[in-house]
Amino acid sequence: MGLLTLKEDRPTPRAVYNWRVYGSAAVASFAACMIGYDSAFIGTTLALPSFVDEFQFALLGKADKALISANIVSLYQAGAFFGSFFAYVSSYHLGRRKSLFVFISVFILGAGMMLGASREKGLGLIYGGRVLAGIGVGASSMIVPIYISELSPPAIRGRLVGIYELGWQIGGLVGFWINYGVNLHVAPTRSQWLIPFAVQLIPAGLVFIGAFWIRESPRWLISKGMREEGIRNLCWIRNLSREDTYIVEEIGFVDDEVERYRTEVGAGFWKPFASLKVGRVQWRFFLGSMLFFWQNGSGINAINYYSPTVFSSLGITGTNTGFLTTGLFGVVKTVLTVFWLLFMIDHLGRRNLLIYGALGGSICMWIIGAYIKVADPANNPTENIPPAGIAAIFFFYLWTAFYTPSWNGTPWVLNSEMHDHTTRSLGQASAAASNWLWNFLISRFTPQLFNALGYGVYFFFASLMILSIFFVFFLVPETKGIPLEAMDWLFESRPVWRAHGKIMDQLREERDGGDADVDGVDVDVDVDMGKEKEKERLATINEWDSTF
């Protein structure tokens, strides 16, 4: 068994872990490169001498400059909030793949608009372009995790959705470093600040081209009655024939889930909204939203969008020095994301990463805030950073080491897998919108928070990270290796911190006692057998779980 294969909940042919499933996830994740770049480049671009000169920021007061910067940054999040919900409508009617075409086109239009801004025309084109780019980004953040989750084998679902997070970090890495490069090597003319704005178009173009190659989600196709096309796509992604036992069982699971929710909830665009009356559905929507509240409460987006302000508070001065420090921040995040993707998310699990990441990150934030309180480097500048300041910078990077493999991508993985078939699109739309809502609030008020609270901002984020530990431990079950079709039973199992073990034991008991040789049997007969077997499994789990 190799690095890229893991033991599943049932016997799995090695062919399932093939280049197509990884390639499809990678192509879709170019959208995350686009998102990560947009999140990272804007803060340092606003600090470029050419941009400051083009729009005469030097003539503005501190409060006015903070307001304009906040508006440029936060309009993007506002657009992303609404884009998340627009994507729900699109992905329901058009599917995952066609929706990507639509919203990547919206993003490209917005990115193109920004290139037309100038001193004479004002910031209007940047404001409008940021809104459109935000709509495209918000929609992509809803569509891509669901698409990857639906095509993933359970054992590597975290890893494949993690490719989305890796794409985000690679885009962010480029976004952090590009302004260091243009500030160092490009004269401070209009071209200097146009380059980082134009680079947005590269990942967007790659997604648009790659979307011609990837296949539509088999689960979405089967749910829409296009069963034959869904089976063909599933066989292509799994690299197996339709007569293979693994394919037969998976089709049976999907058919059973679709049928069960058509019976319990009903088919139609508005039916998932009706299911929001059900307590268990409301609960998962609440968990999904709150995961992004705690993620943003860590302070990550204050750092992403306003890194020059953050590093200035630590005593780092000079445009190039600030850009270099920010670039190193991006390197640390990207390297740690690779380790998270390959070795952590599907081995250590979601809960452990969130809990230990929050604990370590909180300690670092308390130390950084205490240093700023005592030394006050902003008002007591020195020619060289003192040893205590170097220690504070070390703890900032240590905070990055705790945050990145925990809260950075794990909430996206959890939200992509925790919802049932009928509410999965709406649930991911809600989760993505929640992310952008909290993102908007942080980005909109971070300059004012630093002006008003100073070192207290770090204590604020440290306190929220401590609270998130209790939230995860008592309320969020482990989803590692659980099939999507078994999520209902996982979230109904109590206590939460033992739910994963209960369900995995039951799945292993079913596998060991229910294996059957179906070679040579017609696929439609096999699917019926799979349905009956799944119904028996669900009944067994329900009866067994009720005893705890």
Coordinates of C-alpha atoms in Angstrom, one line a residue:
M1 CA 0.0 0.0 0.0
G2 CA 1.6 3.3 -1.1
L3 CA 1.7 6.8 0.2
L4 CA -1.4 7.8 -1.8
T5 CA -3.5 4.8 -0.8
L6 CA -5.2 4.2 2.5
K7 CA -7.3 1.5 4.0
E8 CA -11.0 2.1 3.4
D9 CA -14.2 1.2 5.1
R10 CA -14.5 -1.8 2.7
P11 CA -12.1 -3.7 0.4
T12 CA -11.0 -1.2 -2.3
P13 CA -9.3 -2.0 -5.6
R14 CA -6.0 -0.2 -6.1
A15 CA -7.3 1.2 -9.4
V16 CA -9.7 3.5 -7.4
Y17 CA -6.7 5.6 -6.3
N18 CA -5.7 6.6 -9.8
W19 CA -4.5 9.7 -11.6
R20 CA -8.0 10.7 -12.8
V21 CA -9.4 11.2 -9.3
Y22 CA -6.3 13.2 -8.3
G23 CA -6.2 15.1 -11.6
S24 CA -9.9 16.1 -11.4
A25 CA -9.4 17.4 -7.8
A26 CA -6.3 19.3 -8.9
V27 CA -8.0 20.9 -11.9
A28 CA -11.0 22.0 -9.9
S29 CA -8.6 23.3 -7.2
F30 CA -7.1 25.9 -9.6
A31 CA -10.1 27.8 -8.4
A32 CA -8.6 27.8 -5.0
C33 CA -5.3 29.2 -6.4
M34 CA -7.5 32.1 -7.7
I35 CA -9.1 32.5 -4.3
G36 CA -5.8 32.3 -2.4
Y37 CA -4.1 34.8 -4.7
D38 CA -6.9 37.3 -4.4
S39 CA -6.9 37.0 -0.6
A40 CA -3.1 37.6 -0.4
F41 CA -2.1 40.1 -3.0
I42 CA -4.4 42.9 -2.2
G43 CA -3.0 44.0 1.2
T44 CA 0.5 44.4 0.0
T45 CA -0.6 45.9 -3.4
L46 CA -2.3 48.7 -1.5
A47 CA 1.1 49.5 0.2
L48 CA 3.0 49.6 -3.1
P49 CA 4.5 53.1 -3.7
S50 CA 3.0 53.2 -7.2
F51 CA -0.5 52.5 -6.0
V52 CA -0.2 55.0 -3.2
D53 CA 1.0 57.6 -5.7
E54 CA -1.6 56.7 -8.3
F55 CA -4.6 57.2 -6.0
Q56 CA -2.9 59.9 -3.8
F57 CA -3.1 58.0 -0.5
A58 CA -0.4 60.3 0.9
L59 CA -2.9 63.2 1.0
L60 CA -5.4 61.2 3.1
G61 CA -5.6 61.1 6.9
K62 CA -5.0 57.9 8.8
A63 CA -8.7 57.2 9.3
D64 CA -9.6 58.0 5.6
K65 CA -6.8 55.7 4.3
A66 CA -7.9 52.9 6.6
L67 CA -11.5 53.3 5.4
I68 CA -10.6 53.1 1.7
S69 CA -8.4 50.1 2.3
A70 CA -11.1 48.4 4.2
N71 CA -13.6 49.1 1.5
I72 CA -11.4 47.7 -1.3
V73 CA -10.7 44.5 0.7
S74 CA -14.2 44.0 2.2
L75 CA -16.2 44.5 -1.1
Y76 CA -14.6 41.3 -2.3
Q77 CA -15.9 39.4 0.7
A78 CA -19.4 41.0 0.3
G79 CA -19.5 39.7 -3.3
A80 CA -18.3 36.3 -2.2
F81 CA -21.0 36.1 0.4
F82 CA -23.7 36.4 -2.3
G83 CA -21.8 34.3 -4.8
S84 CA -22.0 31.4 -2.4
F85 CA -25.8 31.5 -2.6
F86 CA -25.9 32.2 -6.3
A87 CA -23.8 29.0 -6.7
Y88 CA -26.4 27.0 -4.9
V89 CA -29.0 27.9 -7.6
S90 CA -26.6 27.3 -10.4
S91 CA -25.2 24.0 -9.1
Y92 CA -28.7 22.6 -8.6
H93 CA -29.9 23.4 -12.1
L94 CA -26.6 23.2 -14.1
G95 CA -24.4 20.9 -12.1
R96 CA -21.0 21.4 -10.6
R97 CA -19.0 21.5 -13.8
K98 CA -21.1 24.0 -15.8
S99 CA -21.4 26.2 -12.8
L100 CA -17.7 26.5 -12.7
F101 CA -17.7 27.8 -16.2
V102 CA -20.3 30.5 -15.3
F103 CA -18.7 31.8 -12.2
I104 CA -15.1 31.7 -13.5
S105 CA -16.3 33.9 -16.4
V106 CA -17.8 36.4 -13.8
F107 CA -14.4 36.4 -12.0
I108 CA -12.5 37.1 -15.2
L109 CA -14.9 40.0 -16.0
G110 CA -14.3 41.5 -12.6
A111 CA -10.5 41.1 -12.8
G112 CA -10.5 42.8 -16.2
M113 CA -12.4 45.7 -14.8
M114 CA -9.8 46.4 -12.1
L115 CA -7.2 46.8 -14.8
G116 CA -9.0 49.9 -16.1
A117 CA -8.7 51.9 -12.9
S118 CA -6.6 55.1 -12.8
R119 CA -6.2 58.4 -11.0
E120 CA -8.5 60.1 -13.5
K121 CA -11.2 57.4 -13.3
G122 CA -10.9 56.9 -9.6
L123 CA -11.3 53.7 -7.6
G124 CA -14.8 52.8 -9.0
L125 CA -13.6 50.2 -11.4
I126 CA -11.6 48.5 -8.6
Y127 CA -14.6 48.6 -6.3
G128 CA -16.9 47.1 -9.0
G129 CA -14.3 44.6 -10.1
R130 CA -13.7 43.4 -6.6
V131 CA -17.5 42.8 -6.2
L132 CA -17.6 40.7 -9.4
A133 CA -14.4 38.8 -8.5
G134 CA -15.9 38.2 -5.1
I135 CA -19.0 36.7 -6.6
G136 CA -16.9 34.3 -8.7
V137 CA -14.7 33.4 -5.7
G138 CA -17.6 32.8 -3.4
A139 CA -19.3 30.6 -5.9
S140 CA -16.2 28.6 -6.5
S141 CA -15.6 28.2 -2.7
M142 CA -19.1 26.5 -2.6
I143 CA -18.8 24.4 -5.8
V144 CA -15.3 23.0 -5.7
P145 CA -15.3 21.3 -2.2
I146 CA -18.6 19.6 -2.9
Y147 CA -17.4 18.5 -6.4
I148 CA -14.2 17.0 -4.9
S149 CA -16.1 15.4 -2.0
E150 CA -18.6 13.7 -4.3
L151 CA -16.0 12.1 -6.5
S152 CA -13.7 11.0 -3.7
P153 CA -13.2 7.5 -2.3
P154 CA -13.9 7.8 1.5
A155 CA -10.4 7.0 2.7
I156 CA -8.8 9.8 0.8
R157 CA -11.7 12.3 0.8
G158 CA -9.9 14.5 3.3
R159 CA -6.7 14.4 1.2
L160 CA -8.5 15.3 -2.0
V161 CA -10.5 18.1 -0.5
G162 CA -7.2 19.1 1.0
I163 CA -5.8 19.7 -2.5
Y164 CA -8.3 22.5 -2.7
E165 CA -6.7 24.0 0.4
L166 CA -3.2 23.4 -1.0
G167 CA -4.3 25.4 -4.1
W168 CA -5.5 28.2 -1.9
Q169 CA -2.0 28.3 -0.2
I170 CA -0.1 28.2 -3.5
G171 CA -2.2 31.1 -4.7
G172 CA -1.6 32.9 -1.5
L173 CA 2.2 32.2 -1.7
V174 CA 2.3 33.8 -5.1
G175 CA 0.1 36.7 -3.9
F176 CA 2.4 37.4 -0.9
W177 CA 5.7 37.3 -3.0
I178 CA 4.6 39.1 -6.2
N179 CA 4.6 42.5 -4.6
Y180 CA 8.0 41.9 -3.0
G181 CA 9.2 41.2 -6.6
V182 CA 7.6 44.1 -8.3
N183 CA 8.6 46.5 -5.6
L184 CA 12.2 45.3 -5.9
H185 CA 12.5 45.0 -9.7
V186 CA 9.8 47.2 -11.3
A187 CA 9.9 51.0 -11.4
P188 CA 7.2 52.6 -9.3
T189 CA 5.0 53.4 -12.3
R190 CA 1.4 52.4 -13.2
S191 CA 2.7 49.1 -14.5
Q192 CA 4.1 48.2 -11.1
W193 CA 0.6 47.9 -9.4
L194 CA -1.1 46.6 -12.6
I195 CA 1.0 43.4 -12.7
P196 CA -0.3 41.9 -9.4
F197 CA -3.9 42.8 -10.5
A198 CA -3.4 41.1 -13.9
V199 CA -1.9 37.9 -12.5
Q200 CA -5.4 37.1 -11.1
L201 CA -6.3 36.1 -14.6
I202 CA -3.8 33.2 -14.8
P203 CA -5.4 30.7 -12.3
A204 CA -8.9 31.7 -13.5
G205 CA -7.9 30.9 -17.1
L206 CA -6.4 27.5 -16.0
V207 CA -9.7 26.6 -14.3
F208 CA -11.7 27.6 -17.3
I209 CA -9.6 25.5 -19.7
G210 CA -9.4 22.5 -17.3
A211 CA -13.1 22.4 -16.8
F212 CA -13.4 21.1 -20.4
W213 CA -11.6 17.9 -19.2
I214 CA -13.1 17.1 -15.9
R215 CA -16.3 15.0 -15.6
E216 CA -19.6 16.0 -14.0
S217 CA -20.2 14.7 -10.5
P218 CA -21.7 11.2 -10.7
R219 CA -23.8 11.7 -7.6
W220 CA -25.4 14.9 -9.1
L221 CA -26.2 13.2 -12.4
I222 CA -27.8 10.2 -10.6
S223 CA -29.9 12.5 -8.4
K224 CA -31.1 14.3 -11.6
G225 CA -32.2 11.0 -13.2
M226 CA -29.2 10.8 -15.6
R227 CA -28.2 7.5 -14.1
E228 CA -26.4 6.0 -17.1
E229 CA -24.2 9.1 -17.6
G230 CA -23.6 9.1 -13.8
I231 CA -22.5 5.4 -13.9
R232 CA -20.2 6.1 -16.9
N233 CA -18.6 9.1 -15.1
L234 CA -18.2 7.0 -11.9
C235 CA -16.5 4.2 -13.8
W236 CA -14.2 6.7 -15.5
I237 CA -13.2 8.3 -12.2
R238 CA -12.7 5.0 -10.4
N239 CA -11.0 3.4 -13.4
L240 CA -13.2 0.3 -13.0
S241 CA -15.8 -1.5 -15.2
R242 CA -19.4 -1.1 -14.2
E243 CA -19.6 -4.8 -13.3
D244 CA -16.9 -4.4 -10.7
T245 CA -18.1 -5.2 -7.1
Y246 CA -16.9 -1.9 -5.8
I247 CA -18.8 0.1 -8.5
V248 CA -21.9 -2.0 -7.9
E249 CA -21.8 -1.3 -4.2
E250 CA -21.2 2.4 -4.6
I251 CA -24.0 2.8 -7.1
G252 CA -26.2 0.9 -4.7
F253 CA -25.3 3.3 -1.9
V254 CA -26.0 6.4 -4.0
D255 CA -29.3 5.0 -5.3
D256 CA -30.4 4.2 -1.8
E257 CA -29.5 7.6 -0.5
V258 CA -31.2 9.4 -3.4
E259 CA -34.4 7.3 -2.9
R260 CA -34.4 7.7 0.8
Y261 CA -34.3 11.5 0.7
R262 CA -36.8 11.7 -2.1
T263 CA -39.1 9.7 0.2
E264 CA -38.3 11.6 3.4
V265 CA -37.7 15.1 2.0
G266 CA -38.9 15.1 -1.6
A267 CA -37.3 16.2 -4.9
G268 CA -37.2 19.8 -6.0
F269 CA -35.2 23.0 -5.7
W270 CA -37.1 24.2 -2.6
K271 CA -37.3 20.9 -0.7
P272 CA -33.9 21.3 1.0
F273 CA -35.1 24.6 2.4
A274 CA -38.1 22.7 3.8
S275 CA -35.7 20.2 5.4
L276 CA -34.3 23.1 7.5
K277 CA -37.3 22.6 9.8
V278 CA -35.6 19.3 10.8
G279 CA -33.5 19.7 14.0
R280 CA -30.6 17.5 12.8
V281 CA -30.3 19.4 9.6
Q282 CA -30.4 22.8 11.4
W283 CA -27.7 21.5 13.8
R284 CA -25.3 20.6 11.0
F285 CA -25.8 24.0 9.4
F286 CA -25.0 25.6 12.7
L287 CA -21.9 23.5 13.1
G288 CA -20.7 24.4 9.6
S289 CA -21.2 28.1 10.1
M290 CA -19.6 28.1 13.5
L291 CA -16.5 26.3 12.3
F292 CA -15.8 29.3 10.0
F293 CA -16.5 31.7 12.9
W294 CA -13.8 30.1 14.9
Q295 CA -11.5 29.9 11.9
N296 CA -11.8 33.6 11.3
G297 CA -11.6 34.2 15.1
S298 CA -8.0 32.9 15.0
G299 CA -7.0 36.1 13.3
I300 CA -5.9 34.5 10.1
N301 CA -7.7 36.9 7.7
A302 CA -6.5 40.0 9.7
I303 CA -3.0 38.8 8.8
N304 CA -3.8 37.8 5.2
Y305 CA -5.4 41.1 4.3
Y306 CA -3.4 43.5 6.4
S307 CA 0.0 41.8 6.8
P308 CA 1.9 45.1 6.6
T309 CA -0.1 46.4 9.5
V310 CA 0.4 43.3 11.5
F311 CA 4.2 43.2 11.0
S312 CA 4.5 46.9 11.6
S313 CA 2.9 46.3 15.1
L314 CA 5.8 43.8 15.7
G315 CA 8.3 46.5 15.0
I316 CA 9.2 45.5 11.4
T317 CA 9.7 48.7 9.3
G318 CA 10.4 49.4 5.6
T319 CA 8.3 48.3 2.6
N320 CA 10.6 45.6 1.3
T321 CA 11.3 44.2 4.8
G322 CA 7.5 44.0 5.4
F323 CA 6.9 42.3 2.1
L324 CA 9.8 39.8 2.7
T325 CA 8.4 38.9 6.1
T326 CA 4.9 38.5 4.6
G327 CA 6.4 36.3 1.8
L328 CA 8.0 34.0 4.4
F329 CA 4.6 33.7 6.1
G330 CA 3.2 32.4 2.8
V331 CA 6.1 29.9 2.5
V332 CA 5.5 28.5 5.9
K333 CA 1.8 28.1 5.3
T334 CA 2.3 26.4 1.9
V335 CA 4.9 23.9 3.2
L336 CA 2.8 23.0 6.2
T337 CA -0.3 22.6 4.0
V338 CA 1.6 19.9 2.0
F339 CA 2.3 17.9 5.3
W340 CA -1.4 18.4 6.3
L341 CA -2.6 17.1 3.0
L342 CA -0.3 14.0 2.8
F343 CA 0.2 12.9 6.3
M344 CA -2.3 14.6 8.7
I345 CA -5.9 15.1 7.6
D346 CA -6.7 11.4 6.9
H347 CA -4.4 10.0 9.6
L348 CA -4.7 12.2 12.6
G349 CA -8.4 13.1 11.9
R350 CA -10.3 16.4 11.9
R351 CA -11.0 16.7 15.6
N352 CA -7.4 16.3 16.9
L353 CA -6.1 18.8 14.4
L354 CA -8.6 21.4 15.3
I355 CA -8.2 21.0 19.1
Y356 CA -4.4 20.9 19.3
G357 CA -4.0 23.6 16.6
A358 CA -6.2 26.0 18.6
L359 CA -4.4 25.3 21.9
G360 CA -0.9 25.9 20.4
G361 CA -2.1 28.9 18.4
S362 CA -3.7 30.6 21.4
I363 CA -0.5 30.3 23.5
C364 CA 1.4 32.0 20.7
M365 CA -1.1 34.8 20.4
W366 CA -1.0 35.5 24.1
I367 CA 2.8 35.8 24.0
I368 CA 2.8 38.1 20.9
G369 CA 0.2 40.4 22.6
A370 CA 2.2 40.5 25.8
Y371 CA 5.4 41.6 23.9
I372 CA 3.6 44.4 22.1
K373 CA 2.0 45.5 25.5
V374 CA 5.4 45.7 27.2
A375 CA 7.7 46.9 24.4
D376 CA 5.2 49.0 22.4
P377 CA 7.5 48.8 19.3
A378 CA 5.3 51.0 17.2
N379 CA 5.9 54.0 19.5
N380 CA 9.4 53.0 20.5
P381 CA 11.2 52.2 17.2
T382 CA 14.7 50.9 17.2
E383 CA 17.3 50.6 14.4
N384 CA 17.4 46.8 14.9
I385 CA 14.7 44.5 16.2
P386 CA 15.6 43.7 19.8
P387 CA 15.9 40.0 21.0
A388 CA 12.4 40.1 22.5
G389 CA 11.1 41.3 19.1
I390 CA 12.8 38.5 17.3
A391 CA 11.2 36.1 19.8
A392 CA 7.8 37.6 19.1
I393 CA 8.3 37.1 15.4
F394 CA 9.3 33.5 16.1
F395 CA 6.1 33.0 18.0
F396 CA 4.2 34.5 15.1
Y397 CA 5.6 31.9 12.7
L398 CA 5.0 29.2 15.4
W399 CA 1.4 30.4 15.5
T400 CA 1.4 29.8 11.7
A401 CA 2.7 26.3 12.2
F402 CA -0.1 25.5 14.6
Y403 CA -2.9 27.2 12.6
T404 CA -2.1 26.0 9.1
P405 CA -2.4 22.2 9.5
S406 CA -5.5 22.6 11.7
W407 CA -7.9 25.5 11.2
N408 CA -6.8 26.6 7.8
G409 CA -8.3 23.8 5.6
T410 CA -10.0 21.4 8.0
P411 CA -13.3 23.4 8.3
W412 CA -13.7 23.1 4.5
V413 CA -13.1 19.4 4.6
L414 CA -15.7 18.9 7.4
N415 CA -18.3 21.0 5.6
S416 CA -17.9 19.2 2.3
E417 CA -18.7 15.9 3.9
M418 CA -21.1 16.4 6.8
H419 CA -24.3 17.0 4.9
D420 CA -26.6 14.4 3.3
H421 CA -27.3 14.3 -0.4
T422 CA -30.4 16.5 -0.4
T423 CA -28.9 19.3 1.7
R424 CA -25.2 19.0 0.6
S425 CA -25.3 21.9 -1.9
L426 CA -27.3 24.1 0.3
G427 CA -25.2 23.2 3.3
Q428 CA -22.0 24.0 1.5
A429 CA -23.5 27.3 0.2
S430 CA -24.4 28.2 3.8
A431 CA -20.9 27.2 5.0
A432 CA -19.1 29.2 2.2
A433 CA -21.4 32.2 2.9
S434 CA -20.6 32.0 6.6
N435 CA -16.9 31.9 5.8
W436 CA -17.2 35.1 3.7
L437 CA -19.5 36.8 6.2
W438 CA -17.0 36.4 9.0
N439 CA -14.2 37.2 6.6
F440 CA -16.0 40.4 5.6
L441 CA -16.4 41.5 9.2
I442 CA -12.8 40.8 10.1
S443 CA -11.5 42.5 6.9
R444 CA -13.8 45.5 7.3
F445 CA -12.9 46.3 10.8
T446 CA -9.4 45.1 11.3
P447 CA -7.8 48.5 10.6
Q448 CA -10.1 50.1 13.1
L449 CA -9.4 47.3 15.6
F450 CA -5.7 47.9 15.4
N451 CA -6.2 51.6 15.8
A452 CA -8.4 51.2 18.8
L453 CA -7.1 48.1 20.7
G454 CA -3.5 47.8 19.7
Y455 CA -2.0 44.7 21.5
G456 CA -5.5 43.8 22.6
V457 CA -6.3 42.5 19.2
Y458 CA -3.9 39.6 19.8
F459 CA -5.5 38.8 23.2
F460 CA -8.9 38.9 21.5
F461 CA -7.9 36.3 18.9
A462 CA -6.1 34.2 21.6
S463 CA -9.3 34.0 23.7
L464 CA -11.4 32.9 20.7
M465 CA -9.0 30.1 19.9
I466 CA -9.3 28.8 23.5
L467 CA -13.1 28.8 23.3
S468 CA -13.0 26.9 20.0
I469 CA -11.4 23.9 21.7
F470 CA -14.5 23.3 23.9
F471 CA -16.8 23.8 20.8
V472 CA -14.9 21.1 18.8
F473 CA -14.5 18.6 21.7
F474 CA -18.2 18.6 22.7
L475 CA -20.0 19.2 19.4
V476 CA -18.0 18.1 16.3
P477 CA -17.7 14.3 15.6
E478 CA -14.8 12.8 13.7
T479 CA -15.6 12.2 10.0
K480 CA -12.4 10.5 8.9
G481 CA -13.1 7.5 6.7
I482 CA -16.9 7.6 7.1
P483 CA -18.8 7.2 3.8
L484 CA -20.9 10.2 2.9
E485 CA -24.0 7.9 3.0
A486 CA -23.4 7.2 6.7
M487 CA -23.0 10.8 7.9
D488 CA -26.6 10.9 9.3
W489 CA -25.8 8.0 11.7
L490 CA -22.5 9.5 12.7
F491 CA -24.1 12.9 13.7
E492 CA -26.9 11.2 15.6
S493 CA -24.5 9.0 17.6
R494 CA -23.7 10.0 21.2
P495 CA -21.4 11.0 22.9
V496 CA -19.9 13.0 20.1
W497 CA -16.3 12.2 21.0
R498 CA -17.0 8.4 20.7
A499 CA -19.3 8.5 17.6
H500 CA -16.5 7.8 15.0
G501 CA -15.4 4.6 16.7
K502 CA -19.0 3.3 17.0
I503 CA -19.8 3.8 13.3
M504 CA -16.5 2.4 12.1
D505 CA -16.9 -0.7 14.2
Q506 CA -20.3 -1.2 12.8
L507 CA -19.1 -0.7 9.2
R508 CA -16.3 -3.3 9.8
E509 CA -18.8 -5.8 11.3
E510 CA -21.0 -5.4 8.2
R511 CA -18.0 -5.8 5.9
D512 CA -16.7 -8.9 7.6
G513 CA -20.1 -10.5 7.8
G514 CA -21.7 -9.4 4.6
D515 CA -19.1 -9.9 1.8
A516 CA -20.5 -11.7 -1.2
D517 CA -19.2 -12.7 -4.6
V518 CA -21.1 -10.9 -7.2
D519 CA -18.8 -11.4 -10.2
G520 CA -20.6 -11.9 -13.4
V521 CA -24.0 -10.7 -12.1
D522 CA -25.9 -8.1 -14.1
V523 CA -25.2 -4.6 -12.7
D524 CA -28.9 -3.7 -12.3
V525 CA -29.4 -6.9 -10.2
D526 CA -26.3 -6.1 -8.3
V527 CA -27.5 -2.5 -7.6
D528 CA -30.8 -3.9 -6.2
M529 CA -28.8 -6.3 -4.0
G530 CA -26.7 -3.3 -2.9
K531 CA -29.9 -1.4 -2.0
E532 CA -31.2 -4.2 0.1
K533 CA -27.9 -4.6 1.8
E534 CA -27.6 -0.9 2.6
K535 CA -31.2 -0.8 4.0
E536 CA -30.3 -3.7 6.3
R537 CA -27.1 -1.9 7.3
L538 CA -28.9 1.3 8.1
A539 CA -31.5 -0.5 10.2
T540 CA -28.8 -2.4 12.0
I541 CA -26.8 0.8 12.8
N542 CA -30.0 2.5 14.0
E543 CA -30.9 -0.3 16.3
W544 CA -27.4 -0.7 17.6
D545 CA -26.8 3.1 18.0
S546 CA -30.0 3.5 20.0
T547 CA -28.6 1.3 22.7
F548 CA -25.9 3.9 23.6

